[in-house]
Coordinates of C-alpha atoms in Angstrom, one line a residue:
A1065 CA -30.2 113.3 2.8
N1066 CA -27.7 115.3 4.9
F1067 CA -29.9 118.4 4.9
V1068 CA -31.8 117.0 7.9
E1069 CA -28.6 116.9 9.9
W1070 CA -27.4 120.3 8.5
L1071 CA -30.6 122.1 9.4
A1072 CA -30.5 120.5 12.9
M1073 CA -27.0 121.9 13.2
L1074 CA -28.2 125.3 12.3
G1075 CA -31.0 125.1 14.8
S1076 CA -28.6 123.8 17.5
L1077 CA -26.3 126.8 16.9
I1078 CA -29.2 129.2 17.4
G1079 CA -30.1 127.3 20.6
T1080 CA -26.5 127.3 21.8
G1081 CA -26.5 131.1 21.5
L1082 CA -29.8 131.3 23.4
L1083 CA -28.5 129.0 26.1
A1084 CA -25.5 131.2 26.5
A1085 CA -27.8 134.3 26.8
Q1086 CA -30.0 132.5 29.4
L1087 CA -26.8 131.8 31.4
G1088 CA -25.9 135.5 31.4
A1089 CA -23.5 135.8 28.4
R1090 CA -23.3 139.0 26.5
P1091 CA -23.8 139.1 22.7
I1092 CA -20.1 138.4 22.1
G1093 CA -20.3 135.4 24.4
Q1094 CA -23.3 134.1 22.6
W1095 CA -21.6 134.4 19.2
F1096 CA -18.5 132.7 20.7
S1097 CA -20.5 129.8 22.0
A1098 CA -22.1 129.2 18.6
V1099 CA -18.7 129.5 16.8
F1100 CA -17.1 127.1 19.4
A1101 CA -19.8 124.5 18.8
V1102 CA -19.8 124.7 15.0
T1103 CA -16.0 124.4 14.7
L1104 CA -15.7 121.2 16.8
P1105 CA -14.4 118.5 14.4
M1106 CA -17.3 116.2 15.3
S1107 CA -19.7 119.0 14.6
I1108 CA -18.3 119.5 11.1
A1109 CA -18.3 115.8 10.4
Q1110 CA -21.9 115.3 11.7
S1111 CA -23.5 118.3 10.0
S1112 CA -22.3 117.1 6.6
S1113 CA -23.5 113.6 7.1
S1114 CA -26.8 111.7 7.3
M1115 CA -26.3 110.7 10.9
T1116 CA -28.7 111.6 13.7
D1117 CA -26.5 113.1 16.3
Y1118 CA -27.2 116.7 15.5
V1119 CA -30.9 116.0 15.3
V1120 CA -30.9 114.6 18.9
T1121 CA -28.7 117.6 19.9
F1122 CA -31.3 120.0 18.5
W1123 CA -34.2 118.5 20.5
T1124 CA -32.1 118.3 23.7
I1125 CA -31.2 122.0 23.3
C1126 CA -34.8 122.8 22.8
A1127 CA -35.7 121.1 26.1
A1128 CA -32.8 122.7 27.9
C1129 CA -33.8 126.2 26.7
E1130 CA -37.4 125.7 28.0
V1131 CA -36.1 124.5 31.4
L1132 CA -33.7 127.5 31.7
A1133 CA -36.5 129.9 30.6
S1134 CA -38.6 128.8 33.6
F1135 CA -35.9 130.3 35.9
A1136 CA -35.9 133.6 34.1
E1137 CA -39.7 134.2 34.1
Q1138 CA -42.9 133.1 35.7
L1139 CA -43.4 129.4 35.3
H1140 CA -46.4 128.5 33.1
W1141 CA -47.9 125.4 31.6
Q1142 CA -46.2 125.8 28.3
V1143 CA -42.8 125.0 29.7
P1144 CA -43.3 121.4 30.8
V1145 CA -45.5 120.8 27.7
I1146 CA -42.9 122.0 25.2
A1147 CA -40.0 120.5 27.2
G1148 CA -41.9 117.2 27.2
L1149 CA -42.5 117.2 23.5
A1150 CA -38.9 118.1 22.8
A1151 CA -37.7 115.3 25.1
G1152 CA -39.9 112.8 23.4
L1153 CA -38.6 113.8 20.0
G1154 CA -35.0 113.6 21.3
V1155 CA -35.5 110.1 22.7
L1156 CA -37.3 109.0 19.5
T1157 CA -34.3 110.2 17.5
K1158 CA -31.7 108.4 19.7
P1159 CA -32.4 106.7 23.0
T1160 CA -29.0 108.0 24.4
A1161 CA -30.7 111.4 24.7
V1162 CA -32.1 110.1 28.0
A1163 CA -28.7 110.5 29.6
Y1164 CA -28.6 114.2 28.8
L1165 CA -32.3 115.0 29.2
L1166 CA -32.6 113.4 32.7
R1167 CA -30.7 116.2 34.4
F1168 CA -32.9 118.8 32.9
G1169 CA -36.0 116.9 33.9
I1170 CA -34.8 116.8 37.5
L1171 CA -34.0 120.6 37.3
L1172 CA -37.4 121.4 36.0
G1173 CA -39.0 119.2 38.6
I1174 CA -37.3 121.1 41.4
K1175 CA -38.3 124.4 39.9
M1176 CA -41.9 123.4 39.6
I1177 CA -42.1 122.1 43.2
Q1178 CA -40.5 125.4 44.4
G1179 CA -42.9 127.5 42.4
L1180 CA -46.1 125.5 42.3
G1181 CA -46.1 123.0 45.1
I1182 CA -46.0 119.2 44.9
K1183 CA -49.6 118.6 43.9
K1184 CA -49.7 120.9 40.9
S1185 CA -46.1 119.9 39.9
L1186 CA -47.1 116.2 39.8
R1187 CA -50.0 117.1 37.5
W1188 CA -47.9 119.2 35.1
G1189 CA -45.1 116.6 35.3
F1190 CA -47.5 113.8 34.4
I1191 CA -48.7 115.8 31.4
A1192 CA -45.1 116.3 30.2
F1193 CA -44.2 112.7 30.7
T1194 CA -47.3 111.5 28.9
L1195 CA -46.5 113.7 25.9
A1196 CA -42.9 112.4 25.8
I1197 CA -44.0 108.8 26.1
S1198 CA -46.8 109.2 23.5
I1199 CA -44.2 110.3 20.9
T1200 CA -41.9 107.3 21.5
A1201 CA -44.6 104.6 22.3
G1202 CA -45.1 103.4 18.7
H1203 CA -41.4 103.0 18.1
V1204 CA -40.7 101.4 21.4
T1205 CA -43.5 98.9 21.0
R1206 CA -42.4 97.9 17.5
T1207 CA -38.8 97.5 18.8
Y1208 CA -39.9 95.3 21.6
V1209 CA -42.0 93.1 19.3
T1210 CA -39.1 92.8 16.9
Y1211 CA -36.2 92.3 19.3
G1212 CA -37.7 91.4 22.6
N1213 CA -36.4 94.5 24.4
I1214 CA -36.9 98.3 24.0
I1215 CA -33.4 99.1 22.8
S1216 CA -33.1 96.7 19.9
D1217 CA -29.7 95.0 19.5
T1218 CA -28.4 94.7 23.1
G1219 CA -25.4 92.7 21.8
N1220 CA -24.2 95.8 19.9
I1221 CA -24.5 97.9 23.0
A1222 CA -22.5 95.4 25.0
R1223 CA -19.7 95.5 22.4
H1224 CA -19.5 99.3 22.6
A1225 CA -19.8 99.6 26.4
N1226 CA -16.8 100.5 28.6
T1227 CA -15.6 97.6 30.7
L1228 CA -12.9 99.4 32.7
L1229 CA -15.2 101.3 35.0
T1230 CA -12.4 102.5 37.4
P1231 CA -11.5 106.2 38.1
Q1232 CA -8.5 105.6 35.9
G1233 CA -10.6 104.2 33.0
I1234 CA -13.2 107.0 33.3
L1235 CA -10.5 109.7 33.3
S1236 CA -8.7 108.0 30.4
N1237 CA -11.9 108.2 28.3
I1238 CA -12.6 111.8 29.2
V1239 CA -9.0 112.9 28.3
R1240 CA -8.9 110.9 25.0
N1241 CA -12.3 112.2 23.9
A1242 CA -11.3 115.8 24.7
A1243 CA -8.1 115.3 22.8
L1244 CA -10.1 114.3 19.6
H1245 CA -11.3 117.9 19.5
T1246 CA -7.9 119.5 19.7
N1247 CA -6.8 118.7 16.2
T1248 CA -5.0 121.6 14.5
P1249 CA -3.1 122.2 11.2
W1250 CA 0.1 122.6 13.3
A1251 CA 2.1 119.4 13.7
Q1252 CA 3.9 120.7 16.8
V1253 CA 0.7 121.4 18.6
R1254 CA -0.7 117.9 17.7
D1255 CA 2.5 116.2 18.9
N1256 CA 2.4 118.1 22.2
V1257 CA -1.2 117.2 22.8
W1258 CA -0.4 113.5 22.0
L1259 CA 2.6 113.6 24.4
L1260 CA 0.5 115.1 27.2
V1261 CA -2.1 112.5 26.8
L1262 CA 0.6 109.7 26.8
K1263 CA 2.3 111.1 29.9
L1264 CA -1.1 111.3 31.7
H1265 CA -1.8 107.6 30.9
V1266 CA 1.7 106.6 32.1
K1267 CA 0.9 108.2 35.5
L1268 CA -2.5 106.6 35.5
G1269 CA -1.0 103.2 34.8
V1270 CA -3.4 102.7 31.9
D1271 CA -2.5 101.8 28.3
M1272 CA -3.6 104.7 26.0
D1273 CA -4.9 102.1 23.5
D1274 CA -6.6 99.8 26.1
P1275 CA -9.6 98.4 24.2
R1276 CA -11.6 98.3 27.5

């Protein structure tokens, strides 16, 4: 069962290297990007599990690669079509993909308006949006019929949502999530990272274990 996630990880690493190349990285930079991604603790945990996070990552990277490709070559109809299909598959896999895909959609929209004009951009954008919606329509409809909303268990979402939406709370979340990826075999390094995070929270005036 975990082969789905493992293969999605493999595809994501290829896509990561491609994204690095599209952003101007040399071959060594492309390899480093892929190695950095695959050695993240969460990457290792996800790729050997039956979760869906790497699957949604794969589709998001596919959409991102298409969008960046439009900046390197002449814009053609395949870009919004393939990006729309990838976006639809990403959202079908996990609705949280919307938060990551939205920025690429805006970027592609700006590129199309610059290169094609508003009228043609609206036509291409409508096609891409329709393709994305068509992929998710069945699932969204069934979810709405079953739960009365399009994201199933809203109570579960509320339980996991942040409630301390202050600058201090947001910075605390960023720092703690980043610290999760700094685990090493060396106790001294781990202790120093933990102490750094603790000191930062003292300065922020926020409890490091605040459940909010």
